[in-house]
């Protein structure tokens, strides 16, 4: 009977040792998994930060690309060029009619201000204004707005 209890005691000790090793192994695996989980969470935070940074870079690039397109737009430069030439190439005959040429390009308030700055009646003096050169420099203000600096050389004859 003693042998039986000794064997049972030995098996019990062996089973406890195996369970103890399994517990330590499981605890180690759990610690490693938690460490790996924490490391993964840190990497996710870093990746989210990089994604936000790249999104900002992309937005900046797109805004700058849009501004570049506006500032180098031949269509806008041509519009400004034609409008200014229509307004500043005139003589006695077409002085008043020149505003009709640009009425589809300018707001009525702008045209009325331009008309107010000059005499609209008949002139006895022969005069002529001719645009010799015109350079348009564009600067983007917003995605769909530009400022234009117009350098114009005219020859006025009386």
PDB file of C-alpha atoms in Angstrom:
ATOM      1  CA  UNK A   1       0.000   0.000   0.000  1.00  0.00           C
ATOM      2  CA  UNK A   2       2.910   2.296   0.737  1.00  0.00           C
ATOM      3  CA  UNK A   3       4.205   1.587  -2.701  1.00  0.00           C
ATOM      4  CA  UNK A   4       0.846   2.545  -4.137  1.00  0.00           C
ATOM      5  CA  UNK A   5       0.789   5.861  -2.203  1.00  0.00           C
ATOM      6  CA  UNK A   6       4.423   6.518  -3.112  1.00  0.00           C
ATOM      7  CA  UNK A   7       3.607   5.937  -6.797  1.00  0.00           C
ATOM      8  CA  UNK A   8       0.519   8.066  -6.507  1.00  0.00           C
ATOM      9  CA  UNK A   9       2.522  10.771  -4.723  1.00  0.00           C
ATOM     10  CA  UNK A  10       5.213  10.565  -7.465  1.00  0.00           C
ATOM     11  CA  UNK A  11       2.614  10.818 -10.225  1.00  0.00           C
ATOM     12  CA  UNK A  12       0.997  13.736  -8.430  1.00  0.00           C
ATOM     13  CA  UNK A  13       4.331  15.549  -8.123  1.00  0.00           C
ATOM     14  CA  UNK A  14       5.134  14.805 -11.777  1.00  0.00           C
ATOM     15  CA  UNK A  15       1.675  16.060 -12.868  1.00  0.00           C
ATOM     16  CA  UNK A  16       2.120  19.234 -10.769  1.00  0.00           C
ATOM     17  CA  UNK A  17       5.548  19.808 -12.269  1.00  0.00           C
ATOM     18  CA  UNK A  18       4.166  19.363 -15.793  1.00  0.00           C
ATOM     19  CA  UNK A  19       1.264  21.699 -14.992  1.00  0.00           C
ATOM     20  CA  UNK A  20       3.747  24.177 -13.470  1.00  0.00           C
ATOM     21  CA  UNK A  21       5.914  24.105 -16.610  1.00  0.00           C
ATOM     22  CA  UNK A  22       2.822  24.504 -18.764  1.00  0.00           C
ATOM     23  CA  UNK A  23       1.705  27.462 -16.623  1.00  0.00           C
ATOM     24  CA  UNK A  24       5.144  29.120 -16.880  1.00  0.00           C
ATOM     25  CA  UNK A  25       5.235  28.430 -20.631  1.00  0.00           C
ATOM     26  CA  UNK A  26       1.738  29.812 -21.087  1.00  0.00           C
ATOM     27  CA  UNK A  27       2.592  32.859 -18.962  1.00  0.00           C
ATOM     28  CA  UNK A  28       5.714  33.433 -21.094  1.00  0.00           C
ATOM     29  CA  UNK A  29       3.695  33.080 -24.301  1.00  0.00           C
ATOM     30  CA  UNK A  30       1.083  35.460 -22.901  1.00  0.00           C
ATOM     31  CA  UNK A  31       3.763  38.034 -22.019  1.00  0.00           C
ATOM     32  CA  UNK A  32       5.300  37.707 -25.495  1.00  0.00           C
ATOM     33  CA  UNK A  33       1.876  38.080 -27.109  1.00  0.00           C
ATOM     34  CA  UNK A  34       1.146  41.213 -25.026  1.00  0.00           C
ATOM     35  CA  UNK A  35       4.557  42.658 -25.937  1.00  0.00           C
ATOM     36  CA  UNK A  36       3.918  41.917 -29.594  1.00  0.00           C
ATOM     37  CA  UNK A  37       0.412  43.422 -29.310  1.00  0.00           C
ATOM     38  CA  UNK A  38       1.843  46.599 -27.729  1.00  0.00           C
ATOM     39  CA  UNK A  39       4.513  46.775 -30.440  1.00  0.00           C
ATOM     40  CA  UNK A  40       1.853  46.368 -33.123  1.00  0.00           C
ATOM     41  CA  UNK A  41      -0.250  49.136 -31.546  1.00  0.00           C
ATOM     42  CA  UNK A  42       2.797  51.444 -31.562  1.00  0.00           C
ATOM     43  CA  UNK A  43       3.430  50.625 -35.223  1.00  0.00           C
ATOM     44  CA  UNK A  44      -0.222  51.341 -36.047  1.00  0.00           C
ATOM     45  CA  UNK A  45       0.009  54.733 -34.324  1.00  0.00           C
ATOM     46  CA  UNK A  46       3.214  55.500 -36.262  1.00  0.00           C
ATOM     47  CA  UNK A  47       1.639  54.382 -39.540  1.00  0.00           C
ATOM     48  CA  UNK A  48      -1.455  56.510 -38.903  1.00  0.00           C
ATOM     49  CA  UNK A  49       0.824  59.461 -38.228  1.00  0.00           C
ATOM     50  CA  UNK A  50       2.691  58.799 -41.488  1.00  0.00           C
ATOM     51  CA  UNK A  51      -0.607  58.471 -43.379  1.00  0.00           C
ATOM     52  CA  UNK A  52      -1.787  61.829 -41.996  1.00  0.00           C
ATOM     53  CA  UNK A  53       1.530  63.402 -42.942  1.00  0.00           C
ATOM     54  CA  UNK A  54       1.336  61.935 -46.457  1.00  0.00           C
ATOM     55  CA  UNK A  55      -2.277  63.149 -46.780  1.00  0.00           C
ATOM     56  CA  UNK A  56      -1.157  66.656 -45.856  1.00  0.00           C
ATOM     57  CA  UNK A  57       1.714  66.409 -48.354  1.00  0.00           C
ATOM     58  CA  UNK A  58      -0.706  65.209 -51.035  1.00  0.00           C
ATOM     59  CA  UNK A  59      -3.151  68.038 -50.295  1.00  0.00           C
ATOM     60  CA  UNK A  60      -0.313  70.564 -50.420  1.00  0.00           C
ATOM     61  CA  UNK A  61       0.927  69.088 -53.691  1.00  0.00           C
ATOM     62  CA  UNK A  62      -2.565  69.143 -55.219  1.00  0.00           C
ATOM     63  CA  UNK A  63      -3.111  72.747 -54.088  1.00  0.00           C
ATOM     64  CA  UNK A  64       0.278  73.768 -55.485  1.00  0.00           C
ATOM     65  CA  UNK A  65      -0.428  71.906 -58.736  1.00  0.00           C
ATOM     66  CA  UNK A  66      -3.745  73.747 -59.035  1.00  0.00           C
ATOM     67  CA  UNK A  67      -2.039  77.068 -58.325  1.00  0.00           C
ATOM     68  CA  UNK A  68       0.641  76.256 -60.903  1.00  0.00           C
ATOM     69  CA  UNK A  69      -2.023  75.478 -63.494  1.00  0.00           C
ATOM     70  CA  UNK A  70      -3.776  78.770 -62.773  1.00  0.00           C
ATOM     71  CA  UNK A  71      -0.566  80.791 -62.839  1.00  0.00           C
ATOM     72  CA  UNK A  72       0.499  79.263 -66.174  1.00  0.00           C
ATOM     73  CA  UNK A  73      -2.927  79.112 -67.786  1.00  0.00           C
ATOM     74  CA  UNK A  74      -2.750  80.382 -71.332  1.00  0.00           C
ATOM     75  CA  UNK A  75      -6.552  80.516 -71.369  1.00  0.00           C
ATOM     76  CA  UNK A  76      -6.670  83.002 -68.469  1.00  0.00           C
ATOM     77  CA  UNK A  77      -3.781  85.037 -69.901  1.00  0.00           C
ATOM     78  CA  UNK A  78      -5.512  85.126 -73.268  1.00  0.00           C
ATOM     79  CA  UNK A  79      -8.772  86.254 -71.624  1.00  0.00           C
ATOM     80  CA  UNK A  80      -7.028  89.120 -69.812  1.00  0.00           C
ATOM     81  CA  UNK A  81      -5.019  90.045 -72.919  1.00  0.00           C
ATOM     82  CA  UNK A  82      -8.092  90.179 -75.173  1.00  0.00           C
ATOM     83  CA  UNK A  83     -10.090  92.132 -72.588  1.00  0.00           C
ATOM     84  CA  UNK A  84      -7.396  94.773 -72.145  1.00  0.00           C
ATOM     85  CA  UNK A  85      -6.785  95.065 -75.873  1.00  0.00           C
ATOM     86  CA  UNK A  86     -10.532  95.466 -76.395  1.00  0.00           C
ATOM     87  CA  UNK A  87     -10.636  98.280 -73.828  1.00  0.00           C
ATOM     88  CA  UNK A  88      -7.446 100.127 -74.708  1.00  0.00           C
ATOM     89  CA  UNK A  89      -7.307  99.925 -78.516  1.00  0.00           C
ATOM     90  CA  UNK A  90      -9.614 102.767 -79.488  1.00  0.00           C
ATOM     91  CA  UNK A  91     -10.010 105.939 -81.509  1.00  0.00           C
ATOM     92  CA  UNK A  92     -12.732 108.542 -82.013  1.00  0.00           C
ATOM     93  CA  UNK A  93     -15.004 106.118 -83.859  1.00  0.00           C
ATOM     94  CA  UNK A  94     -14.997 103.201 -81.439  1.00  0.00           C
ATOM     95  CA  UNK A  95     -14.295 104.977 -78.136  1.00  0.00           C
ATOM     96  CA  UNK A  96     -17.797 104.447 -76.742  1.00  0.00           C
ATOM     97  CA  UNK A  97     -18.421 101.129 -78.544  1.00  0.00           C
ATOM     98  CA  UNK A  98     -15.355  99.469 -77.038  1.00  0.00           C
ATOM     99  CA  UNK A  99     -17.346  98.754 -73.871  1.00  0.00           C
ATOM    100  CA  UNK A 100     -19.795  96.685 -75.920  1.00  0.00           C
ATOM    101  CA  UNK A 101     -16.880  94.477 -77.004  1.00  0.00           C
ATOM    102  CA  UNK A 102     -16.120  93.507 -73.395  1.00  0.00           C
ATOM    103  CA  UNK A 103     -19.584  93.547 -71.826  1.00  0.00           C
ATOM    104  CA  UNK A 104     -19.669  89.718 -71.850  1.00  0.00           C
ATOM    105  CA  UNK A 105     -16.254  89.646 -70.100  1.00  0.00           C
ATOM    106  CA  UNK A 106     -16.702  92.229 -67.333  1.00  0.00           C
ATOM    107  CA  UNK A 107     -19.332  92.875 -64.706  1.00  0.00           C
ATOM    108  CA  UNK A 108     -21.709  95.732 -65.383  1.00  0.00           C
ATOM    109  CA  UNK A 109     -20.406  97.557 -62.292  1.00  0.00           C
ATOM    110  CA  UNK A 110     -16.861  97.508 -63.677  1.00  0.00           C
ATOM    111  CA  UNK A 111     -17.999  98.763 -67.067  1.00  0.00           C
ATOM    112  CA  UNK A 112     -20.012 101.588 -65.495  1.00  0.00           C
ATOM    113  CA  UNK A 113     -16.957 102.669 -63.479  1.00  0.00           C
ATOM    114  CA  UNK A 114     -14.806 102.639 -66.604  1.00  0.00           C
ATOM    115  CA  UNK A 115     -17.408 104.638 -68.501  1.00  0.00           C
ATOM    116  CA  UNK A 116     -17.623 107.157 -65.672  1.00  0.00           C
ATOM    117  CA  UNK A 117     -13.890 107.816 -65.868  1.00  0.00           C
ATOM    118  CA  UNK A 118     -14.025 109.090 -69.444  1.00  0.00           C
ATOM    119  CA  UNK A 119     -16.001 111.543 -71.551  1.00  0.00           C
ATOM    120  CA  UNK A 120     -18.534 109.734 -73.722  1.00  0.00           C
ATOM    121  CA  UNK A 121     -19.649 112.646 -75.904  1.00  0.00           C
ATOM    122  CA  UNK A 122     -18.383 113.499 -79.353  1.00  0.00           C
ATOM    123  CA  UNK A 123     -14.914 114.876 -79.570  1.00  0.00           C
ATOM    124  CA  UNK A 124     -13.652 117.426 -82.008  1.00  0.00           C
ATOM    125  CA  UNK A 125     -10.071 116.330 -81.497  1.00  0.00           C
ATOM    126  CA  UNK A 126      -8.774 113.281 -83.336  1.00  0.00           C
ATOM    127  CA  UNK A 127      -7.268 110.779 -80.895  1.00  0.00           C
ATOM    128  CA  UNK A 128      -6.132 107.197 -80.892  1.00  0.00           C
ATOM    129  CA  UNK A 129      -4.838 104.789 -78.276  1.00  0.00           C
ATOM    130  CA  UNK A 130      -2.979 101.708 -79.433  1.00  0.00           C
ATOM    131  CA  UNK A 131      -1.661  98.839 -77.303  1.00  0.00           C
ATOM    132  CA  UNK A 132       1.934  98.206 -78.342  1.00  0.00           C
ATOM    133  CA  UNK A 133       2.716  95.407 -75.910  1.00  0.00           C
ATOM    134  CA  UNK A 134       0.888  93.662 -73.134  1.00  0.00           C
ATOM    135  CA  UNK A 135       2.263  91.162 -70.595  1.00  0.00           C
ATOM    136  CA  UNK A 136       0.062  89.287 -68.148  1.00  0.00           C
ATOM    137  CA  UNK A 137       1.466  87.828 -64.931  1.00  0.00           C
ATOM    138  CA  UNK A 138      -0.855  85.592 -62.943  1.00  0.00           C
ATOM    139  CA  UNK A 139      -0.783  84.709 -59.275  1.00  0.00           C
ATOM    140  CA  UNK A 140      -3.200  82.160 -57.812  1.00  0.00           C
ATOM    141  CA  UNK A 141      -5.250  83.326 -54.841  1.00  0.00           C
ATOM    142  CA  UNK A 142      -7.560  80.334 -54.387  1.00  0.00           C
ATOM    143  CA  UNK A 143      -8.216  77.148 -56.332  1.00  0.00           C
ATOM    144  CA  UNK A 144     -10.447  79.022 -58.737  1.00  0.00           C
ATOM    145  CA  UNK A 145      -9.178  82.613 -58.417  1.00  0.00           C
ATOM    146  CA  UNK A 146      -6.200  84.436 -59.801  1.00  0.00           C
ATOM    147  CA  UNK A 147      -4.776  87.929 -59.529  1.00  0.00           C
ATOM    148  CA  UNK A 148      -3.345  89.406 -62.684  1.00  0.00           C
ATOM    149  CA  UNK A 149      -0.622  91.987 -63.021  1.00  0.00           C
ATOM    150  CA  UNK A 150      -0.857  93.558 -66.444  1.00  0.00           C
ATOM    151  CA  UNK A 151       2.079  95.464 -67.860  1.00  0.00           C
ATOM    152  CA  UNK A 152       0.882  97.357 -70.881  1.00  0.00           C
ATOM    153  CA  UNK A 153       2.645  99.748 -73.217  1.00  0.00           C
ATOM    154  CA  UNK A 154       0.339 102.018 -75.181  1.00  0.00           C
ATOM    155  CA  UNK A 155       0.820 104.783 -77.665  1.00  0.00           C
ATOM    156  CA  UNK A 156      -1.635 107.642 -77.387  1.00  0.00           C
ATOM    157  CA  UNK A 157      -1.915 110.087 -80.281  1.00  0.00           C
ATOM    158  CA  UNK A 158      -3.782 113.369 -80.407  1.00  0.00           C
TER     159      UNK A 158
END
